[in-house]
GROMACS .gro file of C-alpha atoms in nm:
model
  432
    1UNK     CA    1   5.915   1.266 -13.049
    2UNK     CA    2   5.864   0.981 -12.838
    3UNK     CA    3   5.867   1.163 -12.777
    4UNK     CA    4   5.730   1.104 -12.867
    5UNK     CA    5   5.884   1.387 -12.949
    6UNK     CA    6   5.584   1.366 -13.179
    7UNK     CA    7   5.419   1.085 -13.308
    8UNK     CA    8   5.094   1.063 -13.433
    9UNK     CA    9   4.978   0.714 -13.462
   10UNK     CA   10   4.618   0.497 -13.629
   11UNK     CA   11   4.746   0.245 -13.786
   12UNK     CA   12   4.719  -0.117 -13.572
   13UNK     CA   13   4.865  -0.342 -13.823
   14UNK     CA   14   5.209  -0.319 -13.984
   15UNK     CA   15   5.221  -0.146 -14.309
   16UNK     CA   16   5.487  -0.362 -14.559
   17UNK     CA   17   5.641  -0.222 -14.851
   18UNK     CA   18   5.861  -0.172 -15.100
   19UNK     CA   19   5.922   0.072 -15.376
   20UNK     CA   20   5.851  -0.217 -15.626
   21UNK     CA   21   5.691  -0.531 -15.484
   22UNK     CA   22   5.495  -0.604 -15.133
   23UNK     CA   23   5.717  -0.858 -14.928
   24UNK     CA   24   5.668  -1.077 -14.644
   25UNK     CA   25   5.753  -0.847 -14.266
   26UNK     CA   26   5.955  -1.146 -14.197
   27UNK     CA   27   6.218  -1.171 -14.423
   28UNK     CA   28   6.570  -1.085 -14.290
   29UNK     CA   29   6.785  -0.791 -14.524
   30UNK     CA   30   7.106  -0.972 -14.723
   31UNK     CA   31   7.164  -1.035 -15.065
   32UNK     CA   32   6.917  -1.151 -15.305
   33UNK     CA   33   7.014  -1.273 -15.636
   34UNK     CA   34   7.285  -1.109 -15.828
   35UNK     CA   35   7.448  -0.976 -15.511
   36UNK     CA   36   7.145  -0.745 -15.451
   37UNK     CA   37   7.135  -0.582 -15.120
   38UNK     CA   38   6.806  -0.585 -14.968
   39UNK     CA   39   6.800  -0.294 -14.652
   40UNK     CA   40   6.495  -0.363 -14.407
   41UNK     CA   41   6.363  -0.005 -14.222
   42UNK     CA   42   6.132  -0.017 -13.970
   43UNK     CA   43   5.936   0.319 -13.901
   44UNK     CA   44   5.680   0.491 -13.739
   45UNK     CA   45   5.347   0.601 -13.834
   46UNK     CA   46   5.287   1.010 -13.793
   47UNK     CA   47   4.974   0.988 -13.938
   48UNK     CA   48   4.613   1.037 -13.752
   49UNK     CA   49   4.417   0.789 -14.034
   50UNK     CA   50   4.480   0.565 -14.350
   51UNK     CA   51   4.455   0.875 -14.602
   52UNK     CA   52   4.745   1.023 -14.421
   53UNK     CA   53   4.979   0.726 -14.298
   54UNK     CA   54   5.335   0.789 -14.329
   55UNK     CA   55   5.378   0.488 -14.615
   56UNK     CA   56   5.340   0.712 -14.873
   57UNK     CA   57   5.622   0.931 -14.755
   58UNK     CA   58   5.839   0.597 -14.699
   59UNK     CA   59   5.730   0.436 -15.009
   60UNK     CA   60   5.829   0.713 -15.275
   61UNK     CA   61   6.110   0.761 -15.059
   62UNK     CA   62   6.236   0.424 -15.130
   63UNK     CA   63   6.184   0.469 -15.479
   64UNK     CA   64   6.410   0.753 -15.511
   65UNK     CA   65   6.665   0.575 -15.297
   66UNK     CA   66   6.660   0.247 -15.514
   67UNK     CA   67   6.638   0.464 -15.886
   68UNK     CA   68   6.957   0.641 -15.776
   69UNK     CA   69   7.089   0.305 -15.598
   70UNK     CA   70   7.108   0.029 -15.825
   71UNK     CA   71   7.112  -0.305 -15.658
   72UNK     CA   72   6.989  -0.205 -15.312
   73UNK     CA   73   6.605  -0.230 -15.247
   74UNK     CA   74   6.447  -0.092 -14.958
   75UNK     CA   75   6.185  -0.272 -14.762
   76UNK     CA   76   6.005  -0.045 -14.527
   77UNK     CA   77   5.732  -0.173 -14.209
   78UNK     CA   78   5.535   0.078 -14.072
   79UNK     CA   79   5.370   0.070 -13.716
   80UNK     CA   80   5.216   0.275 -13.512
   81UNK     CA   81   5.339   0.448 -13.266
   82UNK     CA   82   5.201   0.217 -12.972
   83UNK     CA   83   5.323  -0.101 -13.124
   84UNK     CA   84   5.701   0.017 -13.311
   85UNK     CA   85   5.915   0.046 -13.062
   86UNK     CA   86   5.832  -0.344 -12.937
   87UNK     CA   87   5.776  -0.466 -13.266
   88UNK     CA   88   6.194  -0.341 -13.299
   89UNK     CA   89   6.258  -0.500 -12.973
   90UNK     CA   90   6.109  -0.824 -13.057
   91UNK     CA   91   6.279  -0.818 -13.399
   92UNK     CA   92   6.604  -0.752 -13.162
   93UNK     CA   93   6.564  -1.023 -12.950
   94UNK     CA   94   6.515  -1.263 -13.238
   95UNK     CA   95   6.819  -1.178 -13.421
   96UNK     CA   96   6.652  -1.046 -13.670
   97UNK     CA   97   6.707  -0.663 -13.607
   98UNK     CA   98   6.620  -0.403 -13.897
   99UNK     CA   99   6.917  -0.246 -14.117
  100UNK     CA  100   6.740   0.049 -13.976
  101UNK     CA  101   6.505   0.153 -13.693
  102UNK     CA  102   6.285   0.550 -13.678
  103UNK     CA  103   6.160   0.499 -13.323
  104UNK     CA  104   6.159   0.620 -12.987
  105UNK     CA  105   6.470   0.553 -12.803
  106UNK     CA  106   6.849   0.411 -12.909
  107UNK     CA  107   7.021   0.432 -12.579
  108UNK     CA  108   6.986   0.038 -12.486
  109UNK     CA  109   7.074  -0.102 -12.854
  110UNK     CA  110   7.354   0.162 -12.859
  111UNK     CA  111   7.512   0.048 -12.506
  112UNK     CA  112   7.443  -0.308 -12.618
  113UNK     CA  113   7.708  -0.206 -12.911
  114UNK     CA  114   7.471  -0.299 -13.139
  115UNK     CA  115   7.455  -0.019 -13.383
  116UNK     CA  116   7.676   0.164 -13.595
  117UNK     CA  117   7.789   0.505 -13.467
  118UNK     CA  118   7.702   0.857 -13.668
  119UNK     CA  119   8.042   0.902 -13.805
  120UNK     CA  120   8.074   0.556 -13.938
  121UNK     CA  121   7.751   0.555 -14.183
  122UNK     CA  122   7.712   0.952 -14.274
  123UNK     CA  123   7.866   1.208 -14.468
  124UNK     CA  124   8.057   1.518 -14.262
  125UNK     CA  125   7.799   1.711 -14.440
  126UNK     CA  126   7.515   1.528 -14.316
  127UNK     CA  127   7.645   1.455 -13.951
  128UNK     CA  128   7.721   1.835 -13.919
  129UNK     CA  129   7.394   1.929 -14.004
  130UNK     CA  130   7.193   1.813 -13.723
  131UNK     CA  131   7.082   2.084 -13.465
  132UNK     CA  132   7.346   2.090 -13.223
  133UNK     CA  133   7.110   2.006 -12.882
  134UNK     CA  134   6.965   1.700 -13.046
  135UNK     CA  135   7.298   1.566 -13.167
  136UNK     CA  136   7.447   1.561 -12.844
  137UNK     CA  137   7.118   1.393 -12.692
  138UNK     CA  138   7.207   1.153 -12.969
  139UNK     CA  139   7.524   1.026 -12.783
  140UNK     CA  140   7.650   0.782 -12.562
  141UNK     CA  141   7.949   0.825 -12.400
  142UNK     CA  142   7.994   1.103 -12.654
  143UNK     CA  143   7.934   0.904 -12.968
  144UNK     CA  144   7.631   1.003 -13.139
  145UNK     CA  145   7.436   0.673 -13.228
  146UNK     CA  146   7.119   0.820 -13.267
  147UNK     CA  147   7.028   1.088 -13.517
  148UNK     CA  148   6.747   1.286 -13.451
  149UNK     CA  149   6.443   1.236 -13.718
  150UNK     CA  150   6.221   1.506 -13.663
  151UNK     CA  151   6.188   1.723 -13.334
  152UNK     CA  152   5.867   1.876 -13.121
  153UNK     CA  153   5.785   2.098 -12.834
  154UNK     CA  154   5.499   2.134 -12.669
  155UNK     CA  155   5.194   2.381 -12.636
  156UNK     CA  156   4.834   2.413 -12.446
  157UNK     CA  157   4.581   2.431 -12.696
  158UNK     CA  158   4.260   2.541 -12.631
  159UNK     CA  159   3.904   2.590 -12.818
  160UNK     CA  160   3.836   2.926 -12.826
  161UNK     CA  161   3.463   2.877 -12.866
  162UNK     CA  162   3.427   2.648 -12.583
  163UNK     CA  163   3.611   2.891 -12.356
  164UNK     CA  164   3.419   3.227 -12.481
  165UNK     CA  165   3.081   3.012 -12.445
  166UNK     CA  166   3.193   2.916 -12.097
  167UNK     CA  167   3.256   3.266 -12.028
  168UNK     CA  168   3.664   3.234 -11.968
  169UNK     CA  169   3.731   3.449 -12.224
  170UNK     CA  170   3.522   3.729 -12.450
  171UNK     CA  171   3.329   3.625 -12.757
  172UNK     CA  172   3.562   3.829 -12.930
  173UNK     CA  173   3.897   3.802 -12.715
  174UNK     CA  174   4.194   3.608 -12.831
  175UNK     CA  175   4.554   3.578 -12.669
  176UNK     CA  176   4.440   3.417 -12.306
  177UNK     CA  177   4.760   3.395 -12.096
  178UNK     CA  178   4.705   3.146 -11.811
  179UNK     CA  179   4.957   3.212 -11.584
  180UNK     CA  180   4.915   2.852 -11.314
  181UNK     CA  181   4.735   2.590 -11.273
  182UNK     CA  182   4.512   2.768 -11.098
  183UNK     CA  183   4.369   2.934 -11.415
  184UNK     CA  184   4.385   2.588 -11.564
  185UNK     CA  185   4.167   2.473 -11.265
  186UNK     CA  186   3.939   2.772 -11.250
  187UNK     CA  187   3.853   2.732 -11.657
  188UNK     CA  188   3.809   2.391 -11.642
  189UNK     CA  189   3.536   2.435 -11.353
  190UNK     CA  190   3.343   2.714 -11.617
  191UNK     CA  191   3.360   2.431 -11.885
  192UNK     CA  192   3.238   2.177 -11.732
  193UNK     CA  193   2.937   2.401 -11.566
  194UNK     CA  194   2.872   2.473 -11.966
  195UNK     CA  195   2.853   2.115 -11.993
  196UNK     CA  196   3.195   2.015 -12.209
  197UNK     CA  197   3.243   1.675 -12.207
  198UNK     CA  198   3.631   1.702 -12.147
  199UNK     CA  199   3.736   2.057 -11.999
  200UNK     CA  200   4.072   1.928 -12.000
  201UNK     CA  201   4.192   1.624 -12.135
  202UNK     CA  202   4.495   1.426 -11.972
  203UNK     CA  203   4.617   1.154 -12.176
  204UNK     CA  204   4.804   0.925 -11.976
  205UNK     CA  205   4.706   0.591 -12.170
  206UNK     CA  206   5.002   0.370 -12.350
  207UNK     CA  207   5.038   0.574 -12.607
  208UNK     CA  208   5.219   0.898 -12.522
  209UNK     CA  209   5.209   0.852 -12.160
  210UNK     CA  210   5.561   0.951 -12.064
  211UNK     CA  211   5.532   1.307 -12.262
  212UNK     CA  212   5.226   1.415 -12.107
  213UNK     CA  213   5.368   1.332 -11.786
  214UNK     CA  214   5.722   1.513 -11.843
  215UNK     CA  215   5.524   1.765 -11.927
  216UNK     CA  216   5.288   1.831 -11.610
  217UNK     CA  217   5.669   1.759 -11.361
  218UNK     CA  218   5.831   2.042 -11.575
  219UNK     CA  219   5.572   2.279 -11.538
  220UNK     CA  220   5.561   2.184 -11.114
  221UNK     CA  221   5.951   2.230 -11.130
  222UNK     CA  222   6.056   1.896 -11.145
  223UNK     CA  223   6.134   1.650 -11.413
  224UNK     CA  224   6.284   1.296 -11.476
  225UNK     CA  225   6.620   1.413 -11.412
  226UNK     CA  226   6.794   1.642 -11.188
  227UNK     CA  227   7.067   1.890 -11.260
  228UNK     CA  228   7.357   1.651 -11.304
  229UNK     CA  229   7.139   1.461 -11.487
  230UNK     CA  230   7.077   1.172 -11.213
  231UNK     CA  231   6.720   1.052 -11.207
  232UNK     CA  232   6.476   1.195 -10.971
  233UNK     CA  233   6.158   1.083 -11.091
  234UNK     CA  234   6.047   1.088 -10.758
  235UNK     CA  235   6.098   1.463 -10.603
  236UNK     CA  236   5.889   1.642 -10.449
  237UNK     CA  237   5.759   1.858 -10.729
  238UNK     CA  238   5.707   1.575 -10.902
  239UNK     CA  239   5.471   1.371 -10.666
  240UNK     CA  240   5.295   1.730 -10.639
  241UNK     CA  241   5.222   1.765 -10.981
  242UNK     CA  242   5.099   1.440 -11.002
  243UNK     CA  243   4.863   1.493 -10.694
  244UNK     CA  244   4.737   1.842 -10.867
  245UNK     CA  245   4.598   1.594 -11.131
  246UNK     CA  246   4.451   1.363 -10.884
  247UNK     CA  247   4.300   1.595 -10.679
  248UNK     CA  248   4.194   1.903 -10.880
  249UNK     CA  249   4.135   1.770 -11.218
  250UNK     CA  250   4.046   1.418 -11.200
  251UNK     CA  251   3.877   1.476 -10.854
  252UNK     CA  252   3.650   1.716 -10.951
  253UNK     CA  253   3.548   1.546 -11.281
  254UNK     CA  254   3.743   1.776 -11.512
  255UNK     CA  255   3.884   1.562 -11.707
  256UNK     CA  256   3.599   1.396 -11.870
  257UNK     CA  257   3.468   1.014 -11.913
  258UNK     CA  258   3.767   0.816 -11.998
  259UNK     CA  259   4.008   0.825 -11.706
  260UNK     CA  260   4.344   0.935 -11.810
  261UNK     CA  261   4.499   0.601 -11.780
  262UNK     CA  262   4.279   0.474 -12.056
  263UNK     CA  263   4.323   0.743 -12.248
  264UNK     CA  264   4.545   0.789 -12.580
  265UNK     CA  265   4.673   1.110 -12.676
  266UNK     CA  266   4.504   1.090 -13.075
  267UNK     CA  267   4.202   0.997 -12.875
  268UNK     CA  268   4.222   1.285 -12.689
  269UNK     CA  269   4.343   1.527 -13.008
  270UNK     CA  270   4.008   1.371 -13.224
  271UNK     CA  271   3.800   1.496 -12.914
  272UNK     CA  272   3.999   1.833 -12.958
  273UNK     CA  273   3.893   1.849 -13.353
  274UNK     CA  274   3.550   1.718 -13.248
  275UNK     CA  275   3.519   2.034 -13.041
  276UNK     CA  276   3.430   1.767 -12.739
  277UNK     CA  277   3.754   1.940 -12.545
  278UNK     CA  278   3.850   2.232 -12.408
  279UNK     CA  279   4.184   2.214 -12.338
  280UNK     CA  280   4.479   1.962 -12.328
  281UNK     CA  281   4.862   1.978 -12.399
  282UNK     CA  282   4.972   1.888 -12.783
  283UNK     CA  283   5.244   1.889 -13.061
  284UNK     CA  284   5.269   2.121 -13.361
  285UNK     CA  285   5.090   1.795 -13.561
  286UNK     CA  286   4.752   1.894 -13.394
  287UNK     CA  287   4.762   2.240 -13.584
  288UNK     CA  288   4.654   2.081 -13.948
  289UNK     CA  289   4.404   1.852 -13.765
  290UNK     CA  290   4.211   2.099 -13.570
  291UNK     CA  291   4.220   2.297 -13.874
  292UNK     CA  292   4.074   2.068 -14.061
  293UNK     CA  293   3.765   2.047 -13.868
  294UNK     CA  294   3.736   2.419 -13.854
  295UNK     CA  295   3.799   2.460 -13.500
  296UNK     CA  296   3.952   2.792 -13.366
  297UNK     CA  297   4.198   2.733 -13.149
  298UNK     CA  298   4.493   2.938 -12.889
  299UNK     CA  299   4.840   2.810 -12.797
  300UNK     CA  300   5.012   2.862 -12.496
  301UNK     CA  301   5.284   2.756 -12.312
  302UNK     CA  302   5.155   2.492 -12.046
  303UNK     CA  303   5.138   2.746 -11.699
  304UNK     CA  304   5.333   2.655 -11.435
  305UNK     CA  305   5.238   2.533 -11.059
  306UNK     CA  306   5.318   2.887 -10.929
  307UNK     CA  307   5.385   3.083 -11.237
  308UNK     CA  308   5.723   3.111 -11.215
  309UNK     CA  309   5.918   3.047 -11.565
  310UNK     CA  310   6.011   2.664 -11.615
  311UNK     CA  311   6.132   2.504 -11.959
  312UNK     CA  312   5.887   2.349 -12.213
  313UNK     CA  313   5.935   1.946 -12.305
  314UNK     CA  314   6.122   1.896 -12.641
  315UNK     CA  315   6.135   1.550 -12.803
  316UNK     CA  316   6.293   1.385 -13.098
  317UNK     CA  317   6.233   1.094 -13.281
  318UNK     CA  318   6.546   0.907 -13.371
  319UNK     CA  319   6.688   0.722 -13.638
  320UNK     CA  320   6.958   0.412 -13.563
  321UNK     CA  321   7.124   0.182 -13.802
  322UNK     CA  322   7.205  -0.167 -13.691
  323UNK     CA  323   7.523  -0.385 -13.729
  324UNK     CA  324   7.378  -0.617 -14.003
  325UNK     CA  325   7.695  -0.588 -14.188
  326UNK     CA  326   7.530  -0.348 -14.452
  327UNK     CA  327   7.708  -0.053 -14.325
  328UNK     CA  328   7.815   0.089 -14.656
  329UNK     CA  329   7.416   0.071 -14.811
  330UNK     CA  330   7.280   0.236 -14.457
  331UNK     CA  331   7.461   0.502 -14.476
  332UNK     CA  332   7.402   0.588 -14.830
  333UNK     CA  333   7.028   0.568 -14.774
  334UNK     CA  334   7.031   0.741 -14.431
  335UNK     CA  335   7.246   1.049 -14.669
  336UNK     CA  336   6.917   1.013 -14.895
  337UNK     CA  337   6.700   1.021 -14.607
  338UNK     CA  338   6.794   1.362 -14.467
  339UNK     CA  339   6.889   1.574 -14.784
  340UNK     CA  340   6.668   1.853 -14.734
  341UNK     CA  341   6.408   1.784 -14.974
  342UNK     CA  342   6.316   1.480 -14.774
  343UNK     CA  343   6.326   1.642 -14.460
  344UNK     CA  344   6.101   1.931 -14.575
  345UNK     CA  345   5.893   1.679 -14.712
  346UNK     CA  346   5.810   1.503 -14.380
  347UNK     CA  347   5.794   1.795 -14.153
  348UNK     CA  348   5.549   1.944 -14.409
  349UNK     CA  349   5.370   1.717 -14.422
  350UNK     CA  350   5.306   1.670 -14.009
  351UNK     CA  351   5.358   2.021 -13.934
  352UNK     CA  352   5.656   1.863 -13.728
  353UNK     CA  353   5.967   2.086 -13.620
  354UNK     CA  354   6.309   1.947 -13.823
  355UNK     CA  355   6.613   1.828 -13.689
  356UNK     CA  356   6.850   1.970 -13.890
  357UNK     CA  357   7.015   2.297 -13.904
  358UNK     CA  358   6.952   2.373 -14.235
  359UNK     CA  359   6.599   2.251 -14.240
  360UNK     CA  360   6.529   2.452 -13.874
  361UNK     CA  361   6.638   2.773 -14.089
  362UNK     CA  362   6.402   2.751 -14.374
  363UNK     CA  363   6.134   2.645 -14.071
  364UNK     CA  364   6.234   3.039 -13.932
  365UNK     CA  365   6.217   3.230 -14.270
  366UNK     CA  366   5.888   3.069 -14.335
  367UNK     CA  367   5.593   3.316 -14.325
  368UNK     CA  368   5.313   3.163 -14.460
  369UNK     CA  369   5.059   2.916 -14.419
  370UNK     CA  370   5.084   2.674 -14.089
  371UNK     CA  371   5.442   2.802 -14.054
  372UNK     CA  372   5.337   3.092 -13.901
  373UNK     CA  373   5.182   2.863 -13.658
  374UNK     CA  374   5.470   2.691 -13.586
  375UNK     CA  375   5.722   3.008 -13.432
  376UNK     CA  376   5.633   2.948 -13.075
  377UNK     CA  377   5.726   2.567 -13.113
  378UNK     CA  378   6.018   2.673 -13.315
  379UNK     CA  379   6.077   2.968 -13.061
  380UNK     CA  380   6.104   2.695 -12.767
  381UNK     CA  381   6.296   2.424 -12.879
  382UNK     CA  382   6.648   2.552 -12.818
  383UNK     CA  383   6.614   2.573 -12.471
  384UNK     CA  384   6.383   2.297 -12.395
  385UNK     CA  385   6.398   1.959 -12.194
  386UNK     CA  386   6.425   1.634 -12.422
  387UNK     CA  387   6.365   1.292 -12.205
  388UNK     CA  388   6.703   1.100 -12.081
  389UNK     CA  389   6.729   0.921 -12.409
  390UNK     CA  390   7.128   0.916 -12.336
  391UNK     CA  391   7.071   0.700 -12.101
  392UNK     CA  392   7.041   0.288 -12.193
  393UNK     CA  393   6.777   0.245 -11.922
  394UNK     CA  394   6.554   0.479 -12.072
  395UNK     CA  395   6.320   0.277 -12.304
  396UNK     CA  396   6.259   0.040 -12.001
  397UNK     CA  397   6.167   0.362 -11.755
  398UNK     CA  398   5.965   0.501 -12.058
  399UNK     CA  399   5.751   0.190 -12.086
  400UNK     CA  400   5.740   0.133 -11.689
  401UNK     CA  401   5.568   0.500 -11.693
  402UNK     CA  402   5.311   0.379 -11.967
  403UNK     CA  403   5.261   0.109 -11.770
  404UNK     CA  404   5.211   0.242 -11.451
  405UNK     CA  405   5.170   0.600 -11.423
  406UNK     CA  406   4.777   0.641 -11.500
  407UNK     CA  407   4.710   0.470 -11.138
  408UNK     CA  408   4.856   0.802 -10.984
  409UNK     CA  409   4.594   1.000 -11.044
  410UNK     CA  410   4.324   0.766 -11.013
  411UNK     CA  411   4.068   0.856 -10.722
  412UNK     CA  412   4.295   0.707 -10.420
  413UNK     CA  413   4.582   0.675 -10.633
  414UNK     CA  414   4.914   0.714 -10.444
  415UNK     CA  415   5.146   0.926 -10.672
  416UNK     CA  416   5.455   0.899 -10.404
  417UNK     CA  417   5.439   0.568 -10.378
  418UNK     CA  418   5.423   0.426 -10.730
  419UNK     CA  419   5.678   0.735 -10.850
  420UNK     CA  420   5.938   0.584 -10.572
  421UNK     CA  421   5.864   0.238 -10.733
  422UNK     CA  422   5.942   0.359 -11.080
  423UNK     CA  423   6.257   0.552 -10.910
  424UNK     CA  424   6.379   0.277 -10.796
  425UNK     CA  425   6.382   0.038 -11.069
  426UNK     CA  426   6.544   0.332 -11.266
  427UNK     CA  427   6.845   0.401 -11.073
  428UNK     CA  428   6.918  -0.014 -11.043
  429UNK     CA  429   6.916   0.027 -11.412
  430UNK     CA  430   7.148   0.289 -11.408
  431UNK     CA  431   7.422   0.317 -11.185
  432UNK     CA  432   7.624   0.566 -11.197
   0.00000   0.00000   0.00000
């Protein structure tokens, strides 16, 4: 979820595999021996440390696949999430794209006509199941090129111990309903008097960078598009939310040691589970985390500037297929790929949201364990905000925000300024 949409990332180094040997990253999918078709899928790693890297799930994945598939193997790379979307472009740019890709963004590959479209590699049954918001976010031109791999909204989280010890809350009261950023500001200022290291953590480093700032312009009444869907990543609310951060939470130390340039969202969530912070914005995957530490946590819809009601930040992760001339083997594995055992699998596994129709159901008429947990994400998807991915300029906007958006709320930092830069550069990329 790119957005991540959702993305939980450890792993530095490419994970290589197959469901039967280890082979070499490099070599390009085609036949070997026998007419054998060898498919190469790149995806990302959801997974916080080694124990819990998504290679397993890719791994016995491709076994099923190739048991049911004779003569196609499957040769799966998995990066983290701060490396996999270049590691794809690079592969791109060499001519030696991936059969398949489970990254961030499609747009640019899509508009390049590099990939196969929906309809030409799934079943109907398949292509009708996706959840209807995130197949049309899929499309370009009104072609669906990217299908949606898993899905995620957004919640605060905060440490209820921290915030009862701090005196925000009761020892024994649960359900706190910030309404602005006010509160946000006003609890923050009792944690950090208690001495937490991070009263609220802002991770604006590399890794997640554009999320957790979608995420502060929606709540201001902004966002990176406007209403006919024209960018606007420099408005007015947007600078101001930007300048709340600068001036309110960075400014008065609130934030903690690592300025929020420099700092990576599972950075941020391992402070979370370390019980080092009090507060910061995160994705149903933080739920079995914090949990496993023991740490008793709230979730609530990030406030608003003023209050008022604004929509939460939904992302998807998406899955593309490119024209390698294996179209007939893609889209037999990419059937495999989201039967609903599979998907279950996955979002089970990362407490992530599905993507499908069929999987979002059995999400709602779960009532037990971290399912429970996961009805307000659930509850907010359908009318949230996903990033531009539509649009083939967005992976290059995306990384110029990574690249440039912690400066804004450095001490001095100039939030209108380097917004209008990053404005700019978007709309040359995208005329419309």
């Amino acid at each position: 979820m790119k957005g991540r949409y959702l993305s939980l990332a450890a792993s530095g180094a490419a994970l290589c595999l197959t469901a039967v040997t280890l082979t070499g990253c490099g070599a390009i999918g085609g036949l070997t021996g026998d007419n054998e078709v060898t498919l190469r899928v790149v995806a990302a790693d959801y997974g916080d440390n080694p124990q819990n890297s998504s290679e397993a799930y890719w791994k016995d994945l491709a076994a099923g696949f190739e048991k049911a598939n004779p003569g196609t193997k499957v040769e799966v790379s998995v990066y983290s999430w701060s490396e996999v979307d270049a590691k794809v472009a690079e592969m791109v740019k060499a001519g030696k794209a991936p059969d398949i890709a489970q990254i961030g963004a499609y747009s640019d590959y899509a508009a390049a006509g590099k990939l196969y479209s929906a309809e030409e590699l799934l079943s109907v049954k398949t292509e009708a199941d996706f959840l209807g918001p995130l197949a049309d976010a899929g499309k370009v031109k009104q072609v669906q090129y990217g299908m949606p791999f898993v899905s995620s909204t957004r919640l605060l989280f905060y440490n209820e111990k921290l915030l009862a010890d701090a005196g925000v809350i009761g020892k024994d009261a649960k359900g706190w309903q910030p309404k602005s950023w006010a509160d946000l500001e006003a609890a923050a200022k009792k944690l950090k008097a208690a001495n937490v290291p991070t009263p609220f953590a802002v991770p604006l480093g590399r890794e997640e960078a554009q999320a957790e700032t979608m995420m502060w312009m929606l709540a201001g009444g902004g966002g990176y598009t406007d209403n006919e869907e024209s960018y606007a990543i420099d408005s007015a609310p947007n600078v101001k939310a930007l300048e709340f951060l600068r001036d309110k939470m960075v400014g008065q130390g609130l934030t903690g040691p690592v300025e929020p340039g420099k700092l990576d969202r599972q950075v941020a969530f391992d402070g979370f589970t370390k019980g080092e912070v009090g507060m910061l914005n995160g994705h149903p995957t933080l739920l079995k985390q914090a949990a496993a530490k023991g740490v008793k946590f709230g979730m609530v819809p990030l406030p608003t500037s003023d209050g008022s009601d604004q929509p939460a930040m939904g992302v998807a992760d998406w899955v593309m297929a490119f024209k390698n001339g294996h179209r007939q083997q893609s889209g037999k594995f990419l059937d495999f790929l989201y039967q609903p055992k599979n998907v279950t699998a996955f979002t089970e596994k990362y407490d992530l949201l599905p993507a499908t129709t069929s999987g979002y159901q059995a999400k709602q008429a779960a009532t037990g364990g971290s399912s429970v947990q996961l009805k307000p994400f659930l509850a907010a998807l359908p009318s949230s905000r996903l990033y531009p991915v539509g649009k083939k300029s967005w992976a290059g906007v995306s990384e110029d925000i990574k690249q440039n958006i912690g400066k804004t709320v450095q001490p001095g930092g100039q939030p209108a300024k380097v917004l209008e830069q990053i404005a700019t550069a978007a709309r040359a990329s995208d005329p419309r």
